[in-house]
Amino acid sequence: MGQGKEPRRQQARDGELGAAVARAQDGDESAFAVAYRIVQPGLLGYLRGLVGEDAEDVASDAWLEIARDLGRFKGDGAGFRGWTATIARHRALDHLRRQRVRPRGTALEQDVLDLPGPHSTYEQALEAMSTERALALLRGLPSDQAEAVLLRVVVGLDGPAAARVLGKRPGAVRTAAYRGLKRLARQLGAQDAADAGVTDDGPSTLGESK
């Protein structure tokens, strides 16, 4: 049920965003500020997952490019999210190249992630994604899963839009996001249990191999 409300909220935000972008392209500076306020939180969350504490600097560089090239953008609010995420990703990769640092994944076996989840891990992760704890856990995911989750949940892109940002097929991005969300939900659950002093003697937990 919660999933029905979220797309409607996203559509309303994207409607407002599309209108603001159109006005900004006509020279309305206050409308550009509205577009910035709508997009920046998700964009900053995405960049935190890619470059950590340098996210604000990279976001500033991205917004300079966004403002400079705004007249060339064609599309609606959802398209603007994807366009800004693509620019931010390029700036982040440039930053990482300069730092000679690459996003690191973990050596977890993929077969652990192939088990079907009984609950809506998307909603669980969505509720927790605003927390620093969740972002810290997310940075420990393999990079393809982390980026897919960030684009789908934090930036708010749909599957095809996230795939365009990453230059991959929608099916591959959908699978990466599903696996990343499932793993994130398990990690959050395991951490909550540990914080409460609960141990789990059931089947092997995330990260364990036989």
mmCIF file with all atom_site columns, C-alpha atoms in Angstrom:
data_model
loop_
_atom_site.group_PDB
_atom_site.id
_atom_site.type_symbol
_atom_site.label_atom_id
_atom_site.label_alt_id
_atom_site.label_comp_id
_atom_site.label_asym_id
_atom_site.label_entity_id
_atom_site.label_seq_id
_atom_site.pdbx_PDB_ins_code
_atom_site.Cartn_x
_atom_site.Cartn_y
_atom_site.Cartn_z
_atom_site.occupancy
_atom_site.B_iso_or_equiv
_atom_site.pdbx_formal_charge
_atom_site.auth_seq_id
_atom_site.auth_comp_id
_atom_site.auth_asym_id
_atom_site.auth_atom_id
_atom_site.pdbx_PDB_model_num
ATOM 1   C CA . MET A 1 1   ? 0.000  0.000   0.000   1.00 0.00 ? 1   MET A CA 1
ATOM 2   C CA . GLY A 1 2   ? 2.817  2.416   0.875   1.00 0.00 ? 2   GLY A CA 1
ATOM 3   C CA . GLN A 1 3   ? 4.282  1.937   -2.580  1.00 0.00 ? 3   GLN A CA 1
ATOM 4   C CA . GLY A 1 4   ? 1.137  3.370   -4.196  1.00 0.00 ? 4   GLY A CA 1
ATOM 5   C CA . LYS A 1 5   ? 1.495  6.646   -2.327  1.00 0.00 ? 5   LYS A CA 1
ATOM 6   C CA . GLU A 1 6   ? 5.171  7.146   -3.034  1.00 0.00 ? 6   GLU A CA 1
ATOM 7   C CA . PRO A 1 7   ? 4.905  7.270   -6.869  1.00 0.00 ? 7   PRO A CA 1
ATOM 8   C CA . ARG A 1 8   ? 2.039  9.777   -6.577  1.00 0.00 ? 8   ARG A CA 1
ATOM 9   C CA . ARG A 1 9   ? 4.132  11.986  -4.286  1.00 0.00 ? 9   ARG A CA 1
ATOM 10  C CA . GLN A 1 10  ? 7.051  11.709  -6.697  1.00 0.00 ? 10  GLN A CA 1
ATOM 11  C CA . GLN A 1 11  ? 4.835  12.639  -9.653  1.00 0.00 ? 11  GLN A CA 1
ATOM 12  C CA . ALA A 1 12  ? 3.563  15.729  -7.805  1.00 0.00 ? 12  ALA A CA 1
ATOM 13  C CA . ARG A 1 13  ? 7.127  16.795  -6.991  1.00 0.00 ? 13  ARG A CA 1
ATOM 14  C CA . ASP A 1 14  ? 8.192  16.197  -10.578 1.00 0.00 ? 14  ASP A CA 1
ATOM 15  C CA . GLY A 1 15  ? 5.247  18.264  -11.835 1.00 0.00 ? 15  GLY A CA 1
ATOM 16  C CA . GLU A 1 16  ? 6.345  21.162  -9.639  1.00 0.00 ? 16  GLU A CA 1
ATOM 17  C CA . LEU A 1 17  ? 9.952  20.629  -10.701 1.00 0.00 ? 17  LEU A CA 1
ATOM 18  C CA . GLY A 1 18  ? 9.125  20.602  -14.418 1.00 0.00 ? 18  GLY A CA 1
ATOM 19  C CA . ALA A 1 19  ? 7.204  23.872  -14.094 1.00 0.00 ? 19  ALA A CA 1
ATOM 20  C CA . ALA A 1 20  ? 10.083 25.482  -12.170 1.00 0.00 ? 20  ALA A CA 1
ATOM 21  C CA . VAL A 1 21  ? 12.642 24.356  -14.750 1.00 0.00 ? 21  VAL A CA 1
ATOM 22  C CA . ALA A 1 22  ? 10.541 25.776  -17.600 1.00 0.00 ? 22  ALA A CA 1
ATOM 23  C CA . ARG A 1 23  ? 10.319 29.144  -15.821 1.00 0.00 ? 23  ARG A CA 1
ATOM 24  C CA . ALA A 1 24  ? 14.043 29.067  -15.035 1.00 0.00 ? 24  ALA A CA 1
ATOM 25  C CA . GLN A 1 25  ? 14.800 28.500  -18.712 1.00 0.00 ? 25  GLN A CA 1
ATOM 26  C CA . ASP A 1 26  ? 12.834 31.699  -19.398 1.00 0.00 ? 26  ASP A CA 1
ATOM 27  C CA . GLY A 1 27  ? 15.150 33.579  -17.043 1.00 0.00 ? 27  GLY A CA 1
ATOM 28  C CA . ASP A 1 28  ? 13.265 33.332  -13.734 1.00 0.00 ? 28  ASP A CA 1
ATOM 29  C CA . GLU A 1 29  ? 16.040 33.079  -11.114 1.00 0.00 ? 29  GLU A CA 1
ATOM 30  C CA . SER A 1 30  ? 13.620 32.354  -8.266  1.00 0.00 ? 30  SER A CA 1
ATOM 31  C CA . ALA A 1 31  ? 12.305 29.381  -10.253 1.00 0.00 ? 31  ALA A CA 1
ATOM 32  C CA . PHE A 1 32  ? 15.860 28.032  -10.571 1.00 0.00 ? 32  PHE A CA 1
ATOM 33  C CA . ALA A 1 33  ? 16.126 28.283  -6.776  1.00 0.00 ? 33  ALA A CA 1
ATOM 34  C CA . VAL A 1 34  ? 12.912 26.217  -6.486  1.00 0.00 ? 34  VAL A CA 1
ATOM 35  C CA . ALA A 1 35  ? 14.338 23.572  -8.821  1.00 0.00 ? 35  ALA A CA 1
ATOM 36  C CA . TYR A 1 36  ? 17.554 23.542  -6.786  1.00 0.00 ? 36  TYR A CA 1
ATOM 37  C CA . ARG A 1 37  ? 15.662 23.033  -3.509  1.00 0.00 ? 37  ARG A CA 1
ATOM 38  C CA . ILE A 1 38  ? 13.711 20.111  -4.976  1.00 0.00 ? 38  ILE A CA 1
ATOM 39  C CA . VAL A 1 39  ? 16.674 18.347  -6.578  1.00 0.00 ? 39  VAL A CA 1
ATOM 40  C CA . GLN A 1 40  ? 19.595 19.112  -4.264  1.00 0.00 ? 40  GLN A CA 1
ATOM 41  C CA . PRO A 1 41  ? 18.764 16.792  -1.315  1.00 0.00 ? 41  PRO A CA 1
ATOM 42  C CA . GLY A 1 42  ? 18.610 13.700  -3.531  1.00 0.00 ? 42  GLY A CA 1
ATOM 43  C CA . LEU A 1 43  ? 21.597 14.777  -5.603  1.00 0.00 ? 43  LEU A CA 1
ATOM 44  C CA . LEU A 1 44  ? 23.658 15.382  -2.469  1.00 0.00 ? 44  LEU A CA 1
ATOM 45  C CA . GLY A 1 45  ? 22.673 11.977  -1.067  1.00 0.00 ? 45  GLY A CA 1
ATOM 46  C CA . TYR A 1 46  ? 23.741 10.349  -4.348  1.00 0.00 ? 46  TYR A CA 1
ATOM 47  C CA . LEU A 1 47  ? 27.078 12.142  -4.291  1.00 0.00 ? 47  LEU A CA 1
ATOM 48  C CA . ARG A 1 48  ? 27.665 11.253  -0.631  1.00 0.00 ? 48  ARG A CA 1
ATOM 49  C CA . GLY A 1 49  ? 27.394 7.633   -1.687  1.00 0.00 ? 49  GLY A CA 1
ATOM 50  C CA . LEU A 1 50  ? 30.002 8.193   -4.427  1.00 0.00 ? 50  LEU A CA 1
ATOM 51  C CA . VAL A 1 51  ? 32.543 10.595  -2.940  1.00 0.00 ? 51  VAL A CA 1
ATOM 52  C CA . GLY A 1 52  ? 31.731 10.742  0.785   1.00 0.00 ? 52  GLY A CA 1
ATOM 53  C CA . GLU A 1 53  ? 32.599 13.979  2.568   1.00 0.00 ? 53  GLU A CA 1
ATOM 54  C CA . ASP A 1 54  ? 33.537 15.726  -0.698  1.00 0.00 ? 54  ASP A CA 1
ATOM 55  C CA . ALA A 1 55  ? 29.907 15.583  -1.852  1.00 0.00 ? 55  ALA A CA 1
ATOM 56  C CA . GLU A 1 56  ? 29.171 19.278  -1.231  1.00 0.00 ? 56  GLU A CA 1
ATOM 57  C CA . ASP A 1 57  ? 32.147 20.408  -3.330  1.00 0.00 ? 57  ASP A CA 1
ATOM 58  C CA . VAL A 1 58  ? 31.254 18.055  -6.181  1.00 0.00 ? 58  VAL A CA 1
ATOM 59  C CA . ALA A 1 59  ? 27.601 19.150  -5.997  1.00 0.00 ? 59  ALA A CA 1
ATOM 60  C CA . SER A 1 60  ? 28.697 22.784  -6.295  1.00 0.00 ? 60  SER A CA 1
ATOM 61  C CA . ASP A 1 61  ? 30.673 21.954  -9.441  1.00 0.00 ? 61  ASP A CA 1
ATOM 62  C CA . ALA A 1 62  ? 27.695 20.045  -10.830 1.00 0.00 ? 62  ALA A CA 1
ATOM 63  C CA . TRP A 1 63  ? 25.292 22.935  -10.213 1.00 0.00 ? 63  TRP A CA 1
ATOM 64  C CA . LEU A 1 64  ? 27.618 25.365  -11.969 1.00 0.00 ? 64  LEU A CA 1
ATOM 65  C CA . GLU A 1 65  ? 27.447 23.112  -15.025 1.00 0.00 ? 65  GLU A CA 1
ATOM 66  C CA . ILE A 1 66  ? 23.681 22.643  -14.652 1.00 0.00 ? 66  ILE A CA 1
ATOM 67  C CA . ALA A 1 67  ? 23.131 26.410  -14.523 1.00 0.00 ? 67  ALA A CA 1
ATOM 68  C CA . ARG A 1 68  ? 25.446 26.983  -17.479 1.00 0.00 ? 68  ARG A CA 1
ATOM 69  C CA . ASP A 1 69  ? 23.764 24.367  -19.693 1.00 0.00 ? 69  ASP A CA 1
ATOM 70  C CA . LEU A 1 70  ? 20.167 24.806  -18.507 1.00 0.00 ? 70  LEU A CA 1
ATOM 71  C CA . GLY A 1 71  ? 19.072 26.263  -21.844 1.00 0.00 ? 71  GLY A CA 1
ATOM 72  C CA . ARG A 1 72  ? 20.059 23.039  -23.596 1.00 0.00 ? 72  ARG A CA 1
ATOM 73  C CA . PHE A 1 73  ? 17.892 20.821  -21.379 1.00 0.00 ? 73  PHE A CA 1
ATOM 74  C CA . LYS A 1 74  ? 14.712 19.447  -22.936 1.00 0.00 ? 74  LYS A CA 1
ATOM 75  C CA . GLY A 1 75  ? 12.269 17.403  -20.900 1.00 0.00 ? 75  GLY A CA 1
ATOM 76  C CA . ASP A 1 76  ? 10.016 17.272  -17.843 1.00 0.00 ? 76  ASP A CA 1
ATOM 77  C CA . GLY A 1 77  ? 10.698 17.185  -14.105 1.00 0.00 ? 77  GLY A CA 1
ATOM 78  C CA . ALA A 1 78  ? 11.646 13.499  -14.055 1.00 0.00 ? 78  ALA A CA 1
ATOM 79  C CA . GLY A 1 79  ? 13.927 14.098  -17.020 1.00 0.00 ? 79  GLY A CA 1
ATOM 80  C CA . PHE A 1 80  ? 15.580 16.983  -15.193 1.00 0.00 ? 80  PHE A CA 1
ATOM 81  C CA . ARG A 1 81  ? 16.354 14.695  -12.249 1.00 0.00 ? 81  ARG A CA 1
ATOM 82  C CA . GLY A 1 82  ? 18.037 12.253  -14.606 1.00 0.00 ? 82  GLY A CA 1
ATOM 83  C CA . TRP A 1 83  ? 19.922 14.998  -16.436 1.00 0.00 ? 83  TRP A CA 1
ATOM 84  C CA . THR A 1 84  ? 21.253 16.540  -13.220 1.00 0.00 ? 84  THR A CA 1
ATOM 85  C CA . ALA A 1 85  ? 22.203 13.095  -11.866 1.00 0.00 ? 85  ALA A CA 1
ATOM 86  C CA . THR A 1 86  ? 24.190 12.394  -15.048 1.00 0.00 ? 86  THR A CA 1
ATOM 87  C CA . ILE A 1 87  ? 26.082 15.678  -14.696 1.00 0.00 ? 87  ILE A CA 1
ATOM 88  C CA . ALA A 1 88  ? 26.717 15.035  -10.989 1.00 0.00 ? 88  ALA A CA 1
ATOM 89  C CA . ARG A 1 89  ? 27.977 11.526  -11.742 1.00 0.00 ? 89  ARG A CA 1
ATOM 90  C CA . HIS A 1 90  ? 30.447 12.830  -14.339 1.00 0.00 ? 90  HIS A CA 1
ATOM 91  C CA . ARG A 1 91  ? 31.734 15.418  -11.869 1.00 0.00 ? 91  ARG A CA 1
ATOM 92  C CA . ALA A 1 92  ? 32.049 12.721  -9.181  1.00 0.00 ? 92  ALA A CA 1
ATOM 93  C CA . LEU A 1 93  ? 33.994 10.410  -11.492 1.00 0.00 ? 93  LEU A CA 1
ATOM 94  C CA . ASP A 1 94  ? 36.287 13.307  -12.459 1.00 0.00 ? 94  ASP A CA 1
ATOM 95  C CA . HIS A 1 95  ? 36.836 13.974  -8.758  1.00 0.00 ? 95  HIS A CA 1
ATOM 96  C CA . LEU A 1 96  ? 37.622 10.322  -8.054  1.00 0.00 ? 96  LEU A CA 1
ATOM 97  C CA . ARG A 1 97  ? 40.037 10.190  -10.969 1.00 0.00 ? 97  ARG A CA 1
ATOM 98  C CA . ARG A 1 98  ? 41.817 13.236  -9.633  1.00 0.00 ? 98  ARG A CA 1
ATOM 99  C CA . GLN A 1 99  ? 42.005 11.634  -6.200  1.00 0.00 ? 99  GLN A CA 1
ATOM 100 C CA . ARG A 1 100 ? 43.042 8.300   -7.762  1.00 0.00 ? 100 ARG A CA 1
ATOM 101 C CA . VAL A 1 101 ? 40.316 6.679   -5.686  1.00 0.00 ? 101 VAL A CA 1
ATOM 102 C CA . ARG A 1 102 ? 37.662 4.336   -6.940  1.00 0.00 ? 102 ARG A CA 1
ATOM 103 C CA . PRO A 1 103 ? 34.437 3.388   -5.116  1.00 0.00 ? 103 PRO A CA 1
ATOM 104 C CA . ARG A 1 104 ? 35.187 0.115   -3.380  1.00 0.00 ? 104 ARG A CA 1
ATOM 105 C CA . GLY A 1 105 ? 32.793 -2.771  -3.245  1.00 0.00 ? 105 GLY A CA 1
ATOM 106 C CA . THR A 1 106 ? 32.948 -5.740  -0.895  1.00 0.00 ? 106 THR A CA 1
ATOM 107 C CA . ALA A 1 107 ? 33.820 -9.340  -1.625  1.00 0.00 ? 107 ALA A CA 1
ATOM 108 C CA . LEU A 1 108 ? 30.412 -10.699 -0.716  1.00 0.00 ? 108 LEU A CA 1
ATOM 109 C CA . GLU A 1 109 ? 29.232 -13.716 -2.686  1.00 0.00 ? 109 GLU A CA 1
ATOM 110 C CA . GLN A 1 110 ? 26.365 -12.838 -4.999  1.00 0.00 ? 110 GLN A CA 1
ATOM 111 C CA . ASP A 1 111 ? 24.498 -16.080 -4.309  1.00 0.00 ? 111 ASP A CA 1
ATOM 112 C CA . VAL A 1 112 ? 23.547 -14.789 -0.852  1.00 0.00 ? 112 VAL A CA 1
ATOM 113 C CA . LEU A 1 113 ? 21.646 -11.999 -2.583  1.00 0.00 ? 113 LEU A CA 1
ATOM 114 C CA . ASP A 1 114 ? 19.609 -14.301 -4.826  1.00 0.00 ? 114 ASP A CA 1
ATOM 115 C CA . LEU A 1 115 ? 17.251 -15.487 -2.074  1.00 0.00 ? 115 LEU A CA 1
ATOM 116 C CA . PRO A 1 116 ? 13.715 -14.082 -2.429  1.00 0.00 ? 116 PRO A CA 1
ATOM 117 C CA . GLY A 1 117 ? 12.814 -11.483 0.205   1.00 0.00 ? 117 GLY A CA 1
ATOM 118 C CA . PRO A 1 118 ? 9.524  -11.980 2.092   1.00 0.00 ? 118 PRO A CA 1
ATOM 119 C CA . HIS A 1 119 ? 9.016  -8.268  2.777   1.00 0.00 ? 119 HIS A CA 1
ATOM 120 C CA . SER A 1 120 ? 9.182  -5.076  0.756   1.00 0.00 ? 120 SER A CA 1
ATOM 121 C CA . THR A 1 121 ? 12.869 -4.288  1.148   1.00 0.00 ? 121 THR A CA 1
ATOM 122 C CA . TYR A 1 122 ? 12.322 -1.227  -1.059  1.00 0.00 ? 122 TYR A CA 1
ATOM 123 C CA . GLU A 1 123 ? 10.036 0.370   1.527   1.00 0.00 ? 123 GLU A CA 1
ATOM 124 C CA . GLN A 1 124 ? 12.270 -0.620  4.435   1.00 0.00 ? 124 GLN A CA 1
ATOM 125 C CA . ALA A 1 125 ? 15.294 0.916   2.771   1.00 0.00 ? 125 ALA A CA 1
ATOM 126 C CA . LEU A 1 126 ? 13.334 3.968   1.663   1.00 0.00 ? 126 LEU A CA 1
ATOM 127 C CA . GLU A 1 127 ? 12.319 4.734   5.246   1.00 0.00 ? 127 GLU A CA 1
ATOM 128 C CA . ALA A 1 128 ? 15.900 4.437   6.494   1.00 0.00 ? 128 ALA A CA 1
ATOM 129 C CA . MET A 1 129 ? 17.752 5.987   3.568   1.00 0.00 ? 129 MET A CA 1
ATOM 130 C CA . SER A 1 130 ? 17.685 9.491   5.036   1.00 0.00 ? 130 SER A CA 1
ATOM 131 C CA . THR A 1 131 ? 19.858 8.414   7.943   1.00 0.00 ? 131 THR A CA 1
ATOM 132 C CA . GLU A 1 132 ? 23.630 8.660   8.027   1.00 0.00 ? 132 GLU A CA 1
ATOM 133 C CA . ARG A 1 133 ? 23.692 5.044   9.211   1.00 0.00 ? 133 ARG A CA 1
ATOM 134 C CA . ALA A 1 134 ? 21.998 3.872   6.014   1.00 0.00 ? 134 ALA A CA 1
ATOM 135 C CA . LEU A 1 135 ? 24.312 5.922   3.817   1.00 0.00 ? 135 LEU A CA 1
ATOM 136 C CA . ALA A 1 136 ? 27.327 4.474   5.624   1.00 0.00 ? 136 ALA A CA 1
ATOM 137 C CA . LEU A 1 137 ? 26.030 0.939   5.050   1.00 0.00 ? 137 LEU A CA 1
ATOM 138 C CA . LEU A 1 138 ? 25.208 1.748   1.449   1.00 0.00 ? 138 LEU A CA 1
ATOM 139 C CA . ARG A 1 139 ? 28.809 2.790   0.780   1.00 0.00 ? 139 ARG A CA 1
ATOM 140 C CA . GLY A 1 140 ? 29.772 -0.776  1.683   1.00 0.00 ? 140 GLY A CA 1
ATOM 141 C CA . LEU A 1 141 ? 27.694 -2.260  -1.140  1.00 0.00 ? 141 LEU A CA 1
ATOM 142 C CA . PRO A 1 142 ? 29.301 -3.299  -4.431  1.00 0.00 ? 142 PRO A CA 1
ATOM 143 C CA . SER A 1 143 ? 29.498 -0.119  -6.501  1.00 0.00 ? 143 SER A CA 1
ATOM 144 C CA . ASP A 1 144 ? 26.914 -1.168  -9.124  1.00 0.00 ? 144 ASP A CA 1
ATOM 145 C CA . GLN A 1 145 ? 24.342 -1.938  -6.421  1.00 0.00 ? 145 GLN A CA 1
ATOM 146 C CA . ALA A 1 146 ? 25.126 1.213   -4.438  1.00 0.00 ? 146 ALA A CA 1
ATOM 147 C CA . GLU A 1 147 ? 24.701 3.473   -7.465  1.00 0.00 ? 147 GLU A CA 1
ATOM 148 C CA . ALA A 1 148 ? 21.500 1.761   -8.547  1.00 0.00 ? 148 ALA A CA 1
ATOM 149 C CA . VAL A 1 149 ? 20.004 2.152   -5.057  1.00 0.00 ? 149 VAL A CA 1
ATOM 150 C CA . LEU A 1 150 ? 21.123 5.777   -4.788  1.00 0.00 ? 150 LEU A CA 1
ATOM 151 C CA . LEU A 1 151 ? 19.589 6.682   -8.141  1.00 0.00 ? 151 LEU A CA 1
ATOM 152 C CA . ARG A 1 152 ? 16.330 4.799   -7.541  1.00 0.00 ? 152 ARG A CA 1
ATOM 153 C CA . VAL A 1 153 ? 15.732 5.636   -3.867  1.00 0.00 ? 153 VAL A CA 1
ATOM 154 C CA . VAL A 1 154 ? 17.682 8.801   -3.093  1.00 0.00 ? 154 VAL A CA 1
ATOM 155 C CA . VAL A 1 155 ? 17.472 10.673  -6.408  1.00 0.00 ? 155 VAL A CA 1
ATOM 156 C CA . GLY A 1 156 ? 14.026 9.221   -7.192  1.00 0.00 ? 156 GLY A CA 1
ATOM 157 C CA . LEU A 1 157 ? 14.631 8.021   -10.759 1.00 0.00 ? 157 LEU A CA 1
ATOM 158 C CA . ASP A 1 158 ? 12.661 5.202   -12.349 1.00 0.00 ? 158 ASP A CA 1
ATOM 159 C CA . GLY A 1 159 ? 14.451 2.173   -13.795 1.00 0.00 ? 159 GLY A CA 1
ATOM 160 C CA . PRO A 1 160 ? 14.920 3.417   -17.390 1.00 0.00 ? 160 PRO A CA 1
ATOM 161 C CA . ALA A 1 161 ? 16.114 6.850   -16.215 1.00 0.00 ? 161 ALA A CA 1
ATOM 162 C CA . ALA A 1 162 ? 18.613 5.314   -13.780 1.00 0.00 ? 162 ALA A CA 1
ATOM 163 C CA . ALA A 1 163 ? 19.830 3.035   -16.576 1.00 0.00 ? 163 ALA A CA 1
ATOM 164 C CA . ARG A 1 164 ? 20.437 6.046   -18.838 1.00 0.00 ? 164 ARG A CA 1
ATOM 165 C CA . VAL A 1 165 ? 22.507 7.760   -16.133 1.00 0.00 ? 165 VAL A CA 1
ATOM 166 C CA . LEU A 1 166 ? 24.635 4.630   -15.698 1.00 0.00 ? 166 LEU A CA 1
ATOM 167 C CA . GLY A 1 167 ? 24.778 3.705   -19.393 1.00 0.00 ? 167 GLY A CA 1
ATOM 168 C CA . LYS A 1 168 ? 23.400 0.228   -18.667 1.00 0.00 ? 168 LYS A CA 1
ATOM 169 C CA . ARG A 1 169 ? 20.344 -1.832  -19.592 1.00 0.00 ? 169 ARG A CA 1
ATOM 170 C CA . PRO A 1 170 ? 17.263 -1.193  -17.405 1.00 0.00 ? 170 PRO A CA 1
ATOM 171 C CA . GLY A 1 171 ? 17.097 -4.873  -16.430 1.00 0.00 ? 171 GLY A CA 1
ATOM 172 C CA . ALA A 1 172 ? 20.665 -4.838  -15.125 1.00 0.00 ? 172 ALA A CA 1
ATOM 173 C CA . VAL A 1 173 ? 20.009 -1.701  -13.077 1.00 0.00 ? 173 VAL A CA 1
ATOM 174 C CA . ARG A 1 174 ? 16.737 -3.102  -11.736 1.00 0.00 ? 174 ARG A CA 1
ATOM 175 C CA . THR A 1 175 ? 18.519 -6.282  -10.605 1.00 0.00 ? 175 THR A CA 1
ATOM 176 C CA . ALA A 1 176 ? 21.366 -4.334  -9.005  1.00 0.00 ? 176 ALA A CA 1
ATOM 177 C CA . ALA A 1 177 ? 18.905 -2.080  -7.164  1.00 0.00 ? 177 ALA A CA 1
ATOM 178 C CA . TYR A 1 178 ? 16.876 -5.073  -5.948  1.00 0.00 ? 178 TYR A CA 1
ATOM 179 C CA . ARG A 1 179 ? 19.944 -6.865  -4.658  1.00 0.00 ? 179 ARG A CA 1
ATOM 180 C CA . GLY A 1 180 ? 21.344 -3.726  -3.069  1.00 0.00 ? 180 GLY A CA 1
ATOM 181 C CA . LEU A 1 181 ? 18.068 -2.883  -1.329  1.00 0.00 ? 181 LEU A CA 1
ATOM 182 C CA . LYS A 1 182 ? 17.683 -6.422  -0.068  1.00 0.00 ? 182 LYS A CA 1
ATOM 183 C CA . ARG A 1 183 ? 21.197 -6.455  1.305   1.00 0.00 ? 183 ARG A CA 1
ATOM 184 C CA . LEU A 1 184 ? 20.799 -3.015  2.842   1.00 0.00 ? 184 LEU A CA 1
ATOM 185 C CA . ALA A 1 185 ? 17.545 -4.038  4.551   1.00 0.00 ? 185 ALA A CA 1
ATOM 186 C CA . ARG A 1 186 ? 19.244 -7.139  5.955   1.00 0.00 ? 186 ARG A CA 1
ATOM 187 C CA . GLN A 1 187 ? 22.184 -5.114  7.231   1.00 0.00 ? 187 GLN A CA 1
ATOM 188 C CA . LEU A 1 188 ? 19.876 -2.578  8.863   1.00 0.00 ? 188 LEU A CA 1
ATOM 189 C CA . GLY A 1 189 ? 17.898 -5.390  10.467  1.00 0.00 ? 189 GLY A CA 1
ATOM 190 C CA . ALA A 1 190 ? 21.055 -7.147  11.677  1.00 0.00 ? 190 ALA A CA 1
ATOM 191 C CA . GLN A 1 191 ? 22.387 -3.894  13.108  1.00 0.00 ? 191 GLN A CA 1
ATOM 192 C CA . ASP A 1 192 ? 19.120 -3.209  14.921  1.00 0.00 ? 192 ASP A CA 1
ATOM 193 C CA . ALA A 1 193 ? 19.214 -6.708  16.386  1.00 0.00 ? 193 ALA A CA 1
ATOM 194 C CA . ALA A 1 194 ? 22.826 -6.263  17.484  1.00 0.00 ? 194 ALA A CA 1
ATOM 195 C CA . ASP A 1 195 ? 22.006 -2.910  19.080  1.00 0.00 ? 195 ASP A CA 1
ATOM 196 C CA . ALA A 1 196 ? 19.220 -4.609  21.013  1.00 0.00 ? 196 ALA A CA 1
ATOM 197 C CA . GLY A 1 197 ? 21.482 -7.484  22.054  1.00 0.00 ? 197 GLY A CA 1
ATOM 198 C CA . VAL A 1 198 ? 19.611 -10.009 19.908  1.00 0.00 ? 198 VAL A CA 1
ATOM 199 C CA . THR A 1 199 ? 21.392 -12.852 18.148  1.00 0.00 ? 199 THR A CA 1
ATOM 200 C CA . ASP A 1 200 ? 20.109 -14.759 15.172  1.00 0.00 ? 200 ASP A CA 1
ATOM 201 C CA . ASP A 1 201 ? 20.818 -18.482 15.063  1.00 0.00 ? 201 ASP A CA 1
ATOM 202 C CA . GLY A 1 202 ? 18.765 -19.010 11.902  1.00 0.00 ? 202 GLY A CA 1
ATOM 203 C CA . PRO A 1 203 ? 20.057 -19.449 8.345   1.00 0.00 ? 203 PRO A CA 1
ATOM 204 C CA . SER A 1 204 ? 23.337 -17.842 7.348   1.00 0.00 ? 204 SER A CA 1
ATOM 205 C CA . THR A 1 205 ? 23.244 -14.052 7.597   1.00 0.00 ? 205 THR A CA 1
ATOM 206 C CA . LEU A 1 206 ? 24.362 -11.561 5.034   1.00 0.00 ? 206 LEU A CA 1
ATOM 207 C CA . GLY A 1 207 ? 28.029 -11.828 4.298   1.00 0.00 ? 207 GLY A CA 1
ATOM 208 C CA . GLU A 1 208 ? 28.352 -15.422 5.492   1.00 0.00 ? 208 GLU A CA 1
ATOM 209 C CA . SER A 1 209 ? 29.259 -18.165 3.072   1.00 0.00 ? 209 SER A CA 1
ATOM 210 C CA . LYS A 1 210 ? 29.011 -21.862 3.549   1.00 0.00 ? 210 LYS A CA 1
#
